[in-house]
C-alpha positions as a Markdown table, in Angstrom:
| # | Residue | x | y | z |
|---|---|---|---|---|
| 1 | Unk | -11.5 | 0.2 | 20.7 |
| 2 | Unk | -9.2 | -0.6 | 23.6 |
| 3 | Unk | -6.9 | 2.2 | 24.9 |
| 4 | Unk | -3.7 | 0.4 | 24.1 |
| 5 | Unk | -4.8 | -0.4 | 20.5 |
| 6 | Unk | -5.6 | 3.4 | 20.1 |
| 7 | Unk | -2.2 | 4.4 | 21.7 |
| 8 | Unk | -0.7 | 2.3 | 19.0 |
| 9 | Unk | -2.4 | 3.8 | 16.6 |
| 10 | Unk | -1.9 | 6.8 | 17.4 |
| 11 | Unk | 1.8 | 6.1 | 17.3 |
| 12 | Unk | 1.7 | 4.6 | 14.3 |
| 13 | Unk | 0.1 | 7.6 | 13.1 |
| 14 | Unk | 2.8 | 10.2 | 14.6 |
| 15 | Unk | 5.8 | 8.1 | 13.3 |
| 16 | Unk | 4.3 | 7.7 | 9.4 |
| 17 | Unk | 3.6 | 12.1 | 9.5 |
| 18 | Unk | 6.6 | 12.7 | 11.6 |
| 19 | Unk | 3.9 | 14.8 | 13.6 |
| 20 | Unk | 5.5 | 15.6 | 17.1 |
| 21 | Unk | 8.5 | 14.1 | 16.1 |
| 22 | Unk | 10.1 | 15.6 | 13.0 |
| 23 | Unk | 9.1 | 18.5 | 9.6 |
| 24 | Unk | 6.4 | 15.9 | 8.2 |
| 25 | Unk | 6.5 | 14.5 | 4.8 |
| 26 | Unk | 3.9 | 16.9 | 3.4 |
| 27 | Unk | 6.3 | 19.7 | 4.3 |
| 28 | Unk | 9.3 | 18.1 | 3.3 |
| 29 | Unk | 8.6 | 18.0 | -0.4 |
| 30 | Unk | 6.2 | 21.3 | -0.3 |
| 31 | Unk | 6.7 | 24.2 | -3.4 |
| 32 | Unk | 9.8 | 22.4 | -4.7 |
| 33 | Unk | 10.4 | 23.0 | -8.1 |
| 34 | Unk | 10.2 | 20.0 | -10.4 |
| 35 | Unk | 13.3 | 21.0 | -11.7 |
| 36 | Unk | 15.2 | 21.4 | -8.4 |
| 37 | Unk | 13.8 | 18.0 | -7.8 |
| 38 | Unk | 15.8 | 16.5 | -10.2 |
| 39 | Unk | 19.5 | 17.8 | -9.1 |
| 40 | Unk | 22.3 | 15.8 | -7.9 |
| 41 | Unk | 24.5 | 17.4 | -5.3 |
| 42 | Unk | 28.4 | 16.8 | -5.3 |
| 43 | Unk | 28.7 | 13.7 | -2.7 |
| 44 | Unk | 25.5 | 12.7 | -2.6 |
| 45 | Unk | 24.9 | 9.7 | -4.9 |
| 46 | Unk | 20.4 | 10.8 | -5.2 |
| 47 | Unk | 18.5 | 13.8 | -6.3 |
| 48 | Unk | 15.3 | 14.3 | -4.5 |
| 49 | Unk | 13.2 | 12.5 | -6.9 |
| 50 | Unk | 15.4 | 9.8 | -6.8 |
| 51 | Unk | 14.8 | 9.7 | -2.9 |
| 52 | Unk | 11.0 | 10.1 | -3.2 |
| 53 | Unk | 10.6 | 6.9 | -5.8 |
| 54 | Unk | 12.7 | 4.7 | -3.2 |
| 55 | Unk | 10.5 | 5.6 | -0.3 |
| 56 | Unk | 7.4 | 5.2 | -2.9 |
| 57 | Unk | 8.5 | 2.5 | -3.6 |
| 58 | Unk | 9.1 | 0.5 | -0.4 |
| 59 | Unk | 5.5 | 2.0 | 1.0 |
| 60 | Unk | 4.1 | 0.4 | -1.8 |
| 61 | Unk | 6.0 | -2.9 | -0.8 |
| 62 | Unk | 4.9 | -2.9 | 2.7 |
| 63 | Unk | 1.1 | -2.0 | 1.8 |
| 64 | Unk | 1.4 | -5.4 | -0.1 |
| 65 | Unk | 2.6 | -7.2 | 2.7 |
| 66 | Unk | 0.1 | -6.1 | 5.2 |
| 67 | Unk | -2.4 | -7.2 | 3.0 |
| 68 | Unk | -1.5 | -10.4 | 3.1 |
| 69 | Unk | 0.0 | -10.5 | -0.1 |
| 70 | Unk | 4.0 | -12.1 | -0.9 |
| 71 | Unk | 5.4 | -9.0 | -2.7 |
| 72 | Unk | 9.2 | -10.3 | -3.7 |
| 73 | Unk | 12.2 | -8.2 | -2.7 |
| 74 | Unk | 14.2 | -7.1 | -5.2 |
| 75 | Unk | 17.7 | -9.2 | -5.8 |
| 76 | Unk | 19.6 | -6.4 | -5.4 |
| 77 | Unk | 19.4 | -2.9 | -3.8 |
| 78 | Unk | 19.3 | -1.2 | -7.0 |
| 79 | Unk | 15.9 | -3.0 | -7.8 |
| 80 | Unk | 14.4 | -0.6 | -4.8 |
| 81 | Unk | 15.5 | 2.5 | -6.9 |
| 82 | Unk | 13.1 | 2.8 | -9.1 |
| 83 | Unk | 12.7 | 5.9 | -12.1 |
| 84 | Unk | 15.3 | 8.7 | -13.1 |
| 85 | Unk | 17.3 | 11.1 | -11.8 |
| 86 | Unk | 15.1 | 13.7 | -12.7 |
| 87 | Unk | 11.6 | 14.6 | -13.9 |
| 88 | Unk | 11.6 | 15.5 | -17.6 |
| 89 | Unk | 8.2 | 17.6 | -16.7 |
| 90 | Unk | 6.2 | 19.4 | -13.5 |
| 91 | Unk | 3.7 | 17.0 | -14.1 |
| 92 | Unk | 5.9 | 13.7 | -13.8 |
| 93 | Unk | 6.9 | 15.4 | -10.2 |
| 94 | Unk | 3.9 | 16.3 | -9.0 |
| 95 | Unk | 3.0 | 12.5 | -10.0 |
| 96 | Unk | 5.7 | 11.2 | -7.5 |
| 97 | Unk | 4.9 | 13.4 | -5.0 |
| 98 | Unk | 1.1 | 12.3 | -5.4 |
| 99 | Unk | 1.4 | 8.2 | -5.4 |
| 100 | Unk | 4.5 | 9.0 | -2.3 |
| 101 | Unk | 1.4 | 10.5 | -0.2 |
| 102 | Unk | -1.3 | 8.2 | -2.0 |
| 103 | Unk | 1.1 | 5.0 | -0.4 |
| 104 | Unk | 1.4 | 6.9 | 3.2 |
| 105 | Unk | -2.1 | 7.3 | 3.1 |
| 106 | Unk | -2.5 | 3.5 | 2.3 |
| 107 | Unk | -0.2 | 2.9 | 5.6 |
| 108 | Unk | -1.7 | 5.2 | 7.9 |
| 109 | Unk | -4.6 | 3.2 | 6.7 |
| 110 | Unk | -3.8 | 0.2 | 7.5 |
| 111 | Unk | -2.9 | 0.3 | 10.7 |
| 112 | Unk | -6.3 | 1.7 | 12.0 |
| 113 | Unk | -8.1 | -0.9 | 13.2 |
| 114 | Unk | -5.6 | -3.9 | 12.4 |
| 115 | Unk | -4.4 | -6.1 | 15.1 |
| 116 | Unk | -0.9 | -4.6 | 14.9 |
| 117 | Unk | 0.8 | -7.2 | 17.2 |
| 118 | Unk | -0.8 | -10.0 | 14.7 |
| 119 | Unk | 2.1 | -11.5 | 12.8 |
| 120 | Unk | 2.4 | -12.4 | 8.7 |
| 121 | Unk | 5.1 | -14.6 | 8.7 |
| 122 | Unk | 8.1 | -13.6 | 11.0 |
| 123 | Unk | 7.4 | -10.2 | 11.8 |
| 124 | Unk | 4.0 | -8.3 | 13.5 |
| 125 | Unk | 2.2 | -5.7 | 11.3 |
| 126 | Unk | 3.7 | -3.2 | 14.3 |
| 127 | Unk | 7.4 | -3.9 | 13.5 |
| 128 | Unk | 6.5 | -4.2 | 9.8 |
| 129 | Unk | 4.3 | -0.3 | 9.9 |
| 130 | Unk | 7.5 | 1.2 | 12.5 |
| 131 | Unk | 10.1 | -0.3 | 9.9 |
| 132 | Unk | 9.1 | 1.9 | 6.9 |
| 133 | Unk | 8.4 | 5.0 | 9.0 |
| 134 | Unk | 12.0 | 4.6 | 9.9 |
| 135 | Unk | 13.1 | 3.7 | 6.2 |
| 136 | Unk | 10.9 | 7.1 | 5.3 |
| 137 | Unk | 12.0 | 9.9 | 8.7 |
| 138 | Unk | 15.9 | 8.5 | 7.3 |
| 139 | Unk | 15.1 | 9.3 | 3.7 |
| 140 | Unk | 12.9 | 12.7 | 4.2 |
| 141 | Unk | 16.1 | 13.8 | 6.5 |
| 142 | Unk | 17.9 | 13.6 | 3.4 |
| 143 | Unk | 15.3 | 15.1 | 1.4 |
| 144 | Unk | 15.4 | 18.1 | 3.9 |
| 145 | Unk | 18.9 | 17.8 | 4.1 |
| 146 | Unk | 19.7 | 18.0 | 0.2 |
| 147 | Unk | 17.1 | 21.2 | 0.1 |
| 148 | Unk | 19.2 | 22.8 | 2.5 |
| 149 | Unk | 22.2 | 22.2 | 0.3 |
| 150 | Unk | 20.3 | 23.2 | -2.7 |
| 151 | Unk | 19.4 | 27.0 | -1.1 |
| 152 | Unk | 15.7 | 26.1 | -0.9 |
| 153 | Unk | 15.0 | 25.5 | 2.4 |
| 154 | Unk | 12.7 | 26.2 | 4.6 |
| 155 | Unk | 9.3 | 25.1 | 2.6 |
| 156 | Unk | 7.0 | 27.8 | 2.0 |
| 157 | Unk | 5.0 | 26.7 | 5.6 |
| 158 | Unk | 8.5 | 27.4 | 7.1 |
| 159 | Unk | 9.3 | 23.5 | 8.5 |
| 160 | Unk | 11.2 | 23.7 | 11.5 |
| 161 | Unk | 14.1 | 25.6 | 11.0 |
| 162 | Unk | 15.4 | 26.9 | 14.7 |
């Protein structure tokens, strides 16, 4: 492998775990209560769980895409809010946490050893990969955001909290 591929990869990589650059997903969403997953906030219009399904969801999009597939876009923005407000069980949380990291997985995935600069259609598997890490550093800044509003913040692993 070239070193400019690998250098992409590698910031591919950083930008998808918000390693080096922000509190990563993983830590994000780590010992929240199911429960507390589920709770709106006064102002803000999404409860964690809410936030977690959208990124889920558009991961899920994007891994289509890159594999060559035609995946349609909803017709309105609501269509890319998949689920409920809140869990009705631990086990229906621990679920979206699970396929949220099963789809960043499925990213980080795909971008090792792809020709990142090809394109599919108008835009290059790079700007396609760096498009949803934005979509998912915005959204997890809400999650960590919300958290903090919610008194249960920092994670357990302490995030970064100076």
């Amino acid at each position: 492998m070239n070193d400019d591929r690998r250098m992409l990869e590698v910031a591919i990589d950083r930008v998808l775990t918000g390693r080096d650059i922000h509190v990563g997903p993983v830590t994000a969403l780590e010992g929240l209560d199911w429960e507390v997953a589920g709770r709106q906030t006064a102002g803000f219009p999404h409860s964690i769980l809410q936030l977690v399904n959208h990124m889920t969801y558009w991961q899920h999009w994007v891994v289509k895409w890159l594999d060559g597939q035609e995946p349609p876009i909803p017709e309105h923005a609501s269509g890319g809010w998949p689920g409920s407000v809140s869990p009705a069980t631990e086990a229906e949380w621990e679920a979206a946490v699970a396929g949220f990291l099963r789809e960043l997985d499925a990213l980080n995935r795909r971008s090792r050893g792809a020709d990142l600069l090809s394109q599919l259609g108008e835009k290059s598997r790079l700007e396609v990969l760096q498009a949803i890490a934005a979509h998912n550093s915005y959204h997890l800044g809400q999650v960590v955001a919300l958290r903090q509003m919610l008194g249960v913040w920092p994670a357990p692993s302490g995030g970064l909290t100076w």
